[in-house]
């Protein structure tokens, strides 16, 4: 007699895995494996150099530029200290200090360019760290505007302090001690020429300050900041030959002229650099560039054209064209358009 074993219900009926369709012969023809993805061409981020790494990467030329920019600012401090009550010398010291800061900015740019993070794009910094140079340039433009207003306020204060009644604490308006004007003017001229000619400072930020009317001048004078410093220093050399009354009038007039020039240059620089921060390109050359592109024999029409500038060395152009011709002709057309945009909009130094 056979023993009957109790029937036990399976508790894992709802947990059956079923058929593994992925590994069946039929599924190999239906469910294809996704193609392997290539790694991203852009890294997520790149290491930011530390102060010690920056110092270790500096070349001899960069060290010379750095120490000279510090000396340049010491010249500005010495000029302001020796100027006494001369408004023109005080204005000149502001100009020299601004030139020294611009020279220091150029050195920092060259040092950071030693590292990959400066020029290589990443997901965190799509344009590298070169946008930081634009922010620093915008800060310099605001500083220049502040210097201009500061000089105007001091000039107005000294001009109005004697109106209506005699001042309680009159300032000594005698000329500065003999030889001081000559020494400060020569120091200002020498420091500016060394920075502009020997070390070629302000080479990048100066492009955002230049005007079309000054393009035909020598390279030193085509930079408005250098032109203003040199012209002011040359005028100071003439002041000792004037009478006391004429000296006082010309001293205030020269200080006011420098202040107004600072306001104008600072505003001009702020507009140009601010357009880079806003990723735009407000240039008068853009319509003529579009017209030249449309005049090309291979271009039938220009449907869309957008221009903007990310930093001093990168101008980006998006064009939608209707063209005709073979592949070889289109390659040459692309090269012509790239050369045209680079030379007309970025001065030949951008990408």
Coordinates of C-alpha atoms in Angstrom, one line a residue:
X1 CA 0.0 0.0 0.0
X2 CA 1.4 3.4 -1.1
X3 CA 1.6 6.1 1.5
X4 CA 0.1 9.4 0.4
X5 CA 2.2 12.4 1.0
X6 CA 0.4 15.7 1.8
X7 CA 0.0 18.1 -1.0
X8 CA 1.9 21.3 -0.2
X9 CA 0.9 24.4 -2.1
X10 CA 3.8 26.4 -3.5
X11 CA 4.3 29.8 -2.0
X12 CA 6.4 31.1 -4.8
X13 CA 3.9 31.0 -7.6
X14 CA 3.8 34.8 -7.7
X15 CA 7.6 35.0 -7.6
X16 CA 8.3 33.0 -10.8
X17 CA 10.9 34.7 -12.9
X18 CA 9.4 33.6 -16.1
X19 CA 11.4 33.1 -19.3
X20 CA 14.5 35.2 -19.7
X21 CA 13.7 36.7 -23.1
X22 CA 17.0 38.6 -23.1
X23 CA 19.0 35.4 -23.4
X24 CA 16.8 33.6 -25.8
X25 CA 17.8 33.0 -29.4
X26 CA 14.8 35.0 -30.6
X27 CA 15.5 38.0 -28.4
X28 CA 18.9 38.4 -30.0
X29 CA 17.2 39.3 -33.2
X30 CA 14.7 41.7 -31.6
X31 CA 16.3 43.4 -28.6
X32 CA 19.6 44.7 -29.8
X33 CA 22.3 45.9 -27.3
X34 CA 22.8 49.7 -27.4
X35 CA 26.0 50.8 -29.1
X36 CA 28.7 51.6 -26.6
X37 CA 28.9 55.3 -25.8
X38 CA 32.1 57.2 -26.4
X39 CA 33.3 59.2 -23.4
X40 CA 32.5 62.9 -23.3
X41 CA 35.0 65.0 -25.2
X42 CA 34.7 67.7 -22.5
X43 CA 35.8 66.9 -18.9
X44 CA 33.5 67.7 -16.1
X45 CA 36.0 70.1 -14.5
X46 CA 39.7 70.8 -14.5
X47 CA 41.9 71.5 -11.4
X48 CA 42.3 75.2 -10.4
X49 CA 45.9 76.0 -9.8
X50 CA 46.9 77.0 -6.3
X51 CA 49.1 80.0 -5.4
X52 CA 52.1 77.7 -4.9
X53 CA 51.6 76.1 -8.3
X54 CA 51.3 79.6 -10.0
X55 CA 54.5 80.7 -8.4
X56 CA 56.3 77.5 -9.5
X57 CA 55.0 77.8 -13.1
X58 CA 56.2 81.4 -13.6
X59 CA 58.8 81.9 -16.2
X60 CA 61.7 84.4 -15.9
X61 CA 59.9 86.8 -18.2
X62 CA 56.7 86.6 -16.2
X63 CA 58.5 87.2 -12.9
X64 CA 60.1 90.3 -14.4
X65 CA 56.7 91.6 -15.5
X66 CA 55.2 90.9 -12.1
X67 CA 57.9 92.7 -10.1
X68 CA 57.7 95.6 -12.6
X69 CA 54.0 95.9 -12.1
X70 CA 54.6 96.2 -8.4
X71 CA 57.2 98.9 -9.0
X72 CA 54.8 100.6 -11.3
X73 CA 52.3 100.9 -8.4
X74 CA 55.0 102.2 -6.1
X75 CA 55.7 104.9 -8.6
X76 CA 52.0 105.9 -8.4
X77 CA 52.2 106.0 -4.6
X78 CA 55.4 108.1 -4.7
X79 CA 53.8 110.5 -7.2
X80 CA 50.8 110.9 -5.0
X81 CA 52.9 111.4 -1.9
X82 CA 55.2 114.0 -3.5
X83 CA 52.4 115.8 -5.3
X84 CA 51.4 117.8 -2.2
X85 CA 48.6 120.2 -3.1
X86 CA 49.0 119.9 -6.9
X87 CA 45.8 118.6 -8.3
X88 CA 47.4 117.7 -11.6
X89 CA 50.0 115.5 -9.9
X90 CA 47.4 113.8 -7.8
X91 CA 45.4 113.1 -11.0
X92 CA 48.6 111.7 -12.6
X93 CA 49.1 109.4 -9.7
X94 CA 45.7 108.0 -10.2
X95 CA 46.5 107.3 -13.9
X96 CA 49.8 105.6 -13.0
X97 CA 48.1 103.4 -10.4
X98 CA 45.5 102.3 -13.0
X99 CA 48.3 101.5 -15.5
X100 CA 50.0 99.5 -12.7
X101 CA 46.9 97.5 -12.0
X102 CA 46.4 96.8 -15.7
X103 CA 50.0 95.6 -16.0
X104 CA 49.4 93.3 -13.0
X105 CA 46.3 91.9 -14.6
X106 CA 48.3 91.1 -17.8
X107 CA 50.8 89.2 -15.7
X108 CA 48.2 87.2 -13.9
X109 CA 46.6 86.3 -17.2
X110 CA 50.0 85.0 -18.6
X111 CA 50.6 83.0 -15.4
X112 CA 47.1 81.3 -15.5
X113 CA 47.6 80.6 -19.2
X114 CA 50.4 78.2 -18.2
X115 CA 47.7 75.8 -17.0
X116 CA 45.2 73.7 -19.0
X117 CA 42.2 75.1 -17.1
X118 CA 42.8 78.6 -18.6
X119 CA 42.1 77.8 -22.2
X120 CA 40.4 74.4 -22.3
X121 CA 36.7 74.1 -22.1
X122 CA 34.9 72.0 -19.5
X123 CA 31.3 71.5 -18.3
X124 CA 31.9 73.7 -15.3
X125 CA 33.8 76.4 -17.3
X126 CA 32.7 76.2 -21.0
X127 CA 35.2 78.9 -22.0
X128 CA 37.9 78.0 -19.6
X129 CA 38.9 80.7 -17.0
X130 CA 39.3 83.3 -19.7
X131 CA 36.0 84.8 -18.7
X132 CA 37.6 85.8 -15.4
X133 CA 39.8 88.2 -17.3
X134 CA 36.7 89.9 -18.6
X135 CA 35.3 90.3 -15.1
X136 CA 38.7 91.8 -14.0
X137 CA 38.6 94.2 -16.9
X138 CA 35.1 95.3 -16.0
X139 CA 36.3 95.9 -12.4
X140 CA 39.1 98.1 -13.8
X141 CA 36.6 100.1 -15.8
X142 CA 34.5 100.8 -12.7
X143 CA 37.7 101.8 -10.8
X144 CA 38.6 104.2 -13.6
X145 CA 35.1 105.8 -13.4
X146 CA 35.5 106.1 -9.6
X147 CA 38.8 107.8 -10.0
X148 CA 37.3 110.3 -12.3
X149 CA 34.4 111.2 -10.0
X150 CA 36.9 111.4 -7.0
X151 CA 39.1 113.9 -8.9
X152 CA 36.1 116.0 -9.9
X153 CA 34.8 116.1 -6.3
X154 CA 38.3 117.2 -5.1
X155 CA 38.6 119.8 -7.8
X156 CA 35.1 121.2 -7.1
X157 CA 35.8 121.3 -3.4
X158 CA 39.0 123.3 -3.8
X159 CA 37.4 125.6 -6.3
X160 CA 34.4 126.4 -4.1
X161 CA 36.0 126.6 -0.7
X162 CA 36.9 130.3 -1.2
X163 CA 33.5 131.4 -2.7
X164 CA 31.5 133.8 -0.5
X165 CA 34.0 133.9 2.4
X166 CA 37.6 133.2 3.1
X167 CA 38.3 129.6 4.1
X168 CA 39.1 128.9 7.7
X169 CA 42.0 126.6 6.9
X170 CA 43.4 127.8 3.6
X171 CA 45.6 125.4 1.7
X172 CA 49.0 126.2 0.5
X173 CA 48.7 126.8 -3.2
X174 CA 52.3 127.5 -3.8
X175 CA 54.0 125.3 -6.4
X176 CA 55.4 122.1 -5.3
X177 CA 59.1 122.1 -4.3
X178 CA 61.6 122.7 -7.0
X179 CA 62.4 119.6 -9.0
X180 CA 59.4 117.6 -7.8
X181 CA 57.4 118.2 -11.0
X182 CA 60.3 117.2 -13.2
X183 CA 61.0 114.0 -11.2
X184 CA 57.4 112.9 -11.1
X185 CA 56.9 113.6 -14.8
X186 CA 60.0 111.7 -15.8
X187 CA 59.1 108.8 -13.6
X188 CA 55.6 108.6 -15.1
X189 CA 56.9 108.7 -18.6
X190 CA 59.6 106.1 -18.0
X191 CA 57.3 103.7 -16.2
X192 CA 54.7 104.0 -18.9
X193 CA 57.2 103.5 -21.7
X194 CA 58.7 100.4 -20.0
X195 CA 55.3 98.9 -19.5
X196 CA 54.1 99.7 -23.0
X197 CA 57.2 99.1 -25.1
X198 CA 59.5 96.8 -23.3
X199 CA 57.0 94.6 -21.5
X200 CA 54.0 95.2 -23.8
X201 CA 51.5 95.3 -21.0
X202 CA 47.9 96.3 -21.6
X203 CA 48.2 94.4 -24.9
X204 CA 44.8 92.6 -24.5
X205 CA 42.7 94.9 -22.4
X206 CA 43.9 97.9 -24.4
X207 CA 42.1 96.5 -27.5
X208 CA 38.8 97.1 -25.7
X209 CA 39.7 100.7 -25.1
X210 CA 41.0 101.8 -28.5
X211 CA 39.2 104.1 -30.8
X212 CA 39.2 104.1 -34.6
X213 CA 40.6 107.7 -34.7
X214 CA 43.7 106.5 -32.8
X215 CA 44.5 103.5 -34.9
X216 CA 47.0 105.3 -37.1
X217 CA 49.1 106.5 -34.1
X218 CA 52.1 104.5 -32.9
X219 CA 51.4 101.5 -30.8
X220 CA 52.1 103.3 -27.5
X221 CA 49.9 106.3 -28.3
X222 CA 47.1 104.2 -29.7
X223 CA 46.2 103.0 -26.2
X224 CA 44.2 105.8 -24.7
X225 CA 45.4 105.1 -21.2
X226 CA 49.1 105.4 -22.2
X227 CA 48.3 108.4 -24.4
X228 CA 46.7 110.2 -21.5
X229 CA 49.5 109.4 -19.0
X230 CA 52.2 110.6 -21.4
X231 CA 50.5 113.8 -22.5
X232 CA 49.7 114.7 -18.9
X233 CA 53.4 114.1 -17.9
X234 CA 54.6 116.1 -20.8
X235 CA 52.3 119.0 -19.8
X236 CA 53.6 118.9 -16.2
X237 CA 57.1 119.6 -17.4
X238 CA 55.9 123.0 -18.7
X239 CA 54.4 124.1 -15.4
X240 CA 57.5 125.3 -13.6
X241 CA 58.1 127.9 -16.4
X242 CA 54.8 129.6 -15.7
X243 CA 53.8 132.3 -13.2
X244 CA 52.2 131.4 -9.9
X245 CA 48.7 132.5 -11.0
X246 CA 48.9 130.7 -14.4
X247 CA 50.3 127.6 -12.7
X248 CA 47.3 127.4 -10.3
X249 CA 44.8 127.8 -13.1
X250 CA 46.5 125.3 -15.4
X251 CA 47.0 122.9 -12.5
X252 CA 43.2 122.8 -11.8
X253 CA 42.3 122.7 -15.5
X254 CA 44.7 119.8 -16.2
X255 CA 43.3 117.8 -13.2
X256 CA 39.7 118.4 -14.4
X257 CA 40.7 117.4 -18.0
X258 CA 42.2 114.1 -16.7
X259 CA 39.1 113.4 -14.6
X260 CA 36.8 113.9 -17.5
X261 CA 39.0 111.7 -19.7
X262 CA 38.9 109.0 -17.0
X263 CA 35.1 109.1 -16.9
X264 CA 35.0 108.9 -20.7
X265 CA 37.5 106.0 -21.0
X266 CA 36.0 104.2 -18.1
X267 CA 32.5 104.3 -19.6
X268 CA 33.8 103.3 -23.0
X269 CA 35.7 100.3 -21.5
X270 CA 32.7 99.3 -19.3
X271 CA 30.4 99.2 -22.3
X272 CA 32.8 97.1 -24.4
X273 CA 33.7 94.7 -21.6
X274 CA 30.1 94.6 -20.3
X275 CA 29.0 93.4 -23.7
X276 CA 31.3 90.5 -23.4
X277 CA 29.9 89.6 -20.0
X278 CA 26.4 89.7 -21.6
X279 CA 27.6 87.6 -24.5
X280 CA 26.9 90.2 -27.2
X281 CA 28.9 92.1 -29.8
X282 CA 27.7 95.7 -30.3
X283 CA 30.1 96.5 -33.1
X284 CA 29.4 98.8 -36.0
X285 CA 31.3 96.4 -38.2
X286 CA 28.7 93.7 -38.0
X287 CA 26.4 95.0 -40.7
X288 CA 29.3 95.5 -43.1
X289 CA 30.6 92.0 -42.4
X290 CA 27.1 90.5 -43.1
X291 CA 27.0 92.6 -46.4
X292 CA 30.4 91.2 -47.4
X293 CA 29.3 87.7 -46.7
X294 CA 26.2 88.1 -48.8
X295 CA 28.2 89.6 -51.6
X296 CA 30.2 86.4 -52.0
X297 CA 29.4 84.7 -55.4
X298 CA 28.6 81.3 -53.7
X299 CA 26.2 82.8 -51.2
X300 CA 22.6 83.1 -52.4
X301 CA 21.2 84.7 -49.2
X302 CA 22.0 85.2 -45.5
X303 CA 19.0 83.9 -43.5
X304 CA 20.4 84.3 -40.0
X305 CA 23.5 85.9 -38.5
X306 CA 24.4 86.1 -34.8
X307 CA 27.6 87.5 -33.4
X308 CA 28.8 87.5 -29.8
X309 CA 32.1 87.7 -27.9
X310 CA 32.9 85.5 -25.0
X311 CA 36.3 87.0 -24.0
X312 CA 39.1 89.0 -25.5
X313 CA 40.3 86.2 -27.7
X314 CA 37.1 84.5 -28.8
X315 CA 34.4 85.8 -31.2
X316 CA 31.6 83.4 -31.9
X317 CA 29.5 83.6 -35.1
X318 CA 26.5 81.6 -36.1
X319 CA 25.4 81.9 -39.7
X320 CA 22.6 80.3 -41.7
X321 CA 23.3 80.7 -45.4
X322 CA 21.8 79.5 -48.6
X323 CA 24.8 78.6 -50.8
X324 CA 25.5 76.9 -54.1
X325 CA 28.5 74.9 -55.3
X326 CA 30.4 71.7 -54.6
X327 CA 31.9 70.4 -51.4
X328 CA 35.4 71.8 -52.3
X329 CA 33.9 75.3 -53.0
X330 CA 32.0 75.2 -49.7
X331 CA 35.2 74.4 -47.8
X332 CA 36.9 77.4 -49.3
X333 CA 33.8 79.6 -48.6
X334 CA 33.9 78.6 -44.9
X335 CA 37.6 79.5 -44.7
X336 CA 36.9 82.9 -46.3
X337 CA 34.1 83.7 -43.9
X338 CA 36.2 82.6 -40.9
X339 CA 39.1 84.8 -42.0
X340 CA 36.7 87.7 -42.7
X341 CA 35.1 87.5 -39.2
X342 CA 38.4 87.1 -37.5
X343 CA 40.1 90.0 -39.1
X344 CA 37.2 92.4 -39.1
X345 CA 35.6 91.7 -35.7
X346 CA 38.4 90.4 -33.4
X347 CA 41.4 92.4 -34.8
X348 CA 43.1 89.3 -36.0
X349 CA 44.0 88.1 -32.5
X350 CA 40.9 86.0 -31.7
X351 CA 39.5 82.7 -32.8

